[in-house]
PDB file of C-alpha atoms in Angstrom:
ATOM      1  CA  UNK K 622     -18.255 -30.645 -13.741  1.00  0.00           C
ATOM      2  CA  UNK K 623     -17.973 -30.224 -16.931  1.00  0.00           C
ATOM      3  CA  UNK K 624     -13.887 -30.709 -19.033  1.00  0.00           C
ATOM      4  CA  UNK K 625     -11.794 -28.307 -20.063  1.00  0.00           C
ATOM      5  CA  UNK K 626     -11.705 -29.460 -23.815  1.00  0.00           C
ATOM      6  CA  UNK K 627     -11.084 -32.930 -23.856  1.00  0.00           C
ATOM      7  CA  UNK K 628      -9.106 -33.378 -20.961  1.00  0.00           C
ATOM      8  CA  UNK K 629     -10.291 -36.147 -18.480  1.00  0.00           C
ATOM      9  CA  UNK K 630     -12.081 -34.144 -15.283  1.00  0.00           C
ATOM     10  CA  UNK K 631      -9.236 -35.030 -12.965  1.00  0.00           C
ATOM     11  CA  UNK K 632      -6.836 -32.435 -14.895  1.00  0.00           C
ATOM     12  CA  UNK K 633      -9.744 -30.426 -15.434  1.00  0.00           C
ATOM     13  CA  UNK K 634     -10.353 -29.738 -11.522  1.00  0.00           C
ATOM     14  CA  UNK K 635      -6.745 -29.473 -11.347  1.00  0.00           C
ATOM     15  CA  UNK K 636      -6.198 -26.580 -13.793  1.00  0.00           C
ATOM     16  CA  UNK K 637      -9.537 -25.084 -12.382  1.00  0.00           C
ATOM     17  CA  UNK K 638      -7.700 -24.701  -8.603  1.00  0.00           C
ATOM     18  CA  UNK K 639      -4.379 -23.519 -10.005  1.00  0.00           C
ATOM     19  CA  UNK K 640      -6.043 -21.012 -11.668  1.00  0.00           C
ATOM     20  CA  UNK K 641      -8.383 -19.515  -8.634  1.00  0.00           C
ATOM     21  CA  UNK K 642      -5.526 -20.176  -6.733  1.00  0.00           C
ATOM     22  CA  UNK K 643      -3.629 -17.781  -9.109  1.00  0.00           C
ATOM     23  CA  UNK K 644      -6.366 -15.190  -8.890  1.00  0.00           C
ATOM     24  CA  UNK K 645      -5.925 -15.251  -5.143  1.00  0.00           C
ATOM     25  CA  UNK K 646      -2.580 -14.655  -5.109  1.00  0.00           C
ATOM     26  CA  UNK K 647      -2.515 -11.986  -7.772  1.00  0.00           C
ATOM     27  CA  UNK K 648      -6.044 -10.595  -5.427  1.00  0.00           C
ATOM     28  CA  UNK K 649      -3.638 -10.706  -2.099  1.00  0.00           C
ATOM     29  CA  UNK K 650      -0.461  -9.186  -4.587  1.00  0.00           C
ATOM     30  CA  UNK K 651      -2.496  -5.951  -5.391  1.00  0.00           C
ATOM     31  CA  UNK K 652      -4.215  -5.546  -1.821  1.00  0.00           C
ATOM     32  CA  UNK K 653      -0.583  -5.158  -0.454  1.00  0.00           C
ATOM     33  CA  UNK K 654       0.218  -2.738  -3.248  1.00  0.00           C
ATOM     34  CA  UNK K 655      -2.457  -0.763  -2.361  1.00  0.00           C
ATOM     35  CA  UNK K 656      -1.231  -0.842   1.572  1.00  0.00           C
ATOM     36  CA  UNK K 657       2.137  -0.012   0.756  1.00  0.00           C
ATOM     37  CA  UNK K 658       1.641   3.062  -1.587  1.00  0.00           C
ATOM     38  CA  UNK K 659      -0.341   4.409   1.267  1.00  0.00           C
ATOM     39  CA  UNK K 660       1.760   4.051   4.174  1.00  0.00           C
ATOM     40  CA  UNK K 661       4.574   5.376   1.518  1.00  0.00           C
ATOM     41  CA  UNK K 662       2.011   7.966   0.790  1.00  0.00           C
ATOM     42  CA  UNK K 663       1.049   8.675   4.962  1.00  0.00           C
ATOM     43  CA  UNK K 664       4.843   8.571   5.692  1.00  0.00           C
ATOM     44  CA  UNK K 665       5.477  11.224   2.301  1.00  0.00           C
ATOM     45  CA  UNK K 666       2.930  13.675   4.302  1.00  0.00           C
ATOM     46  CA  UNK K 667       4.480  13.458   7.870  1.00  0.00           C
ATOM     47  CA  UNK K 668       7.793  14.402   6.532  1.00  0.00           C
ATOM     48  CA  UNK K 669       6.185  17.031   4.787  1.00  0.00           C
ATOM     49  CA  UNK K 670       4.335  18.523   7.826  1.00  0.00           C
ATOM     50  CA  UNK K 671       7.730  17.700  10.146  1.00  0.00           C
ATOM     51  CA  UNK K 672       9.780  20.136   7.566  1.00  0.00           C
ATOM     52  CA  UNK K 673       7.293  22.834   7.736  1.00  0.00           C
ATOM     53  CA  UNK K 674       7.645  22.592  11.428  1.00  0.00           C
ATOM     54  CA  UNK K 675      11.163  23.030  11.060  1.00  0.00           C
ATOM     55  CA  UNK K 676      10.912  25.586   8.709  1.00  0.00           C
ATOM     56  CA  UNK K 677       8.758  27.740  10.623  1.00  0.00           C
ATOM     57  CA  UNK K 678      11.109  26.824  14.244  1.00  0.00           C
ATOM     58  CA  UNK K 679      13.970  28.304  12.108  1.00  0.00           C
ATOM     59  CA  UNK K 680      11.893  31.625  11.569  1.00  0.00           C
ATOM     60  CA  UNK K 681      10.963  31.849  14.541  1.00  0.00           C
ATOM     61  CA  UNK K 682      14.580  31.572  15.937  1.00  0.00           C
ATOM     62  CA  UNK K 683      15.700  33.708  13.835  1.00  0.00           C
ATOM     63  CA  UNK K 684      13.248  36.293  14.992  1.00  0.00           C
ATOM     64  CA  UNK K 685      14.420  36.081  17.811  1.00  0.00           C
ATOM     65  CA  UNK K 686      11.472  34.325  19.128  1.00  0.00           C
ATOM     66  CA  UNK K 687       9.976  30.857  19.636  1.00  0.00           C
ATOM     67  CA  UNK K 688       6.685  29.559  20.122  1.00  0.00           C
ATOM     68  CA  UNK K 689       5.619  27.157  22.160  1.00  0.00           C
ATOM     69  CA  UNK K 690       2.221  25.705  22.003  1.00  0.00           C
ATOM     70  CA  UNK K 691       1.539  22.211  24.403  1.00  0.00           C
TER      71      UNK K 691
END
């Protein structure tokens, strides 16, 4: 293995695993990002969809009608 500069290979390794060990982290960091925008993004479209549900209930009912599909 070779040094980083002139630093004995002991602190070498050393900076060498805090550094992938950085990478990881920051790796693992944006892999959860990603998860969370898209549950926040999946959770966005249900309330979407449960509004429009509501929506068209309250036209219904006020049509004097509701439908009921199982």
């Amino acid at each position: 293995m070779s040094s980083i500069g002139n630093l004995p290979p002991h602190i070498s390794k050393l900076i060498q695993t805090a550094t992938e060990k950085s990478q990881t982290e920051t790796q693992i960091a944006y892999a959860v990002a990603g998860k969370q925008a898209q549950a926040t993004k999946d959770s966005g479209e249900a309330a979407v969809k449960l509004i429009e549900q509501v929506v068209n209930m309250q036209k219904q009912l006020s049509n004097g009608r509701l439908d009921v599909h199982a």
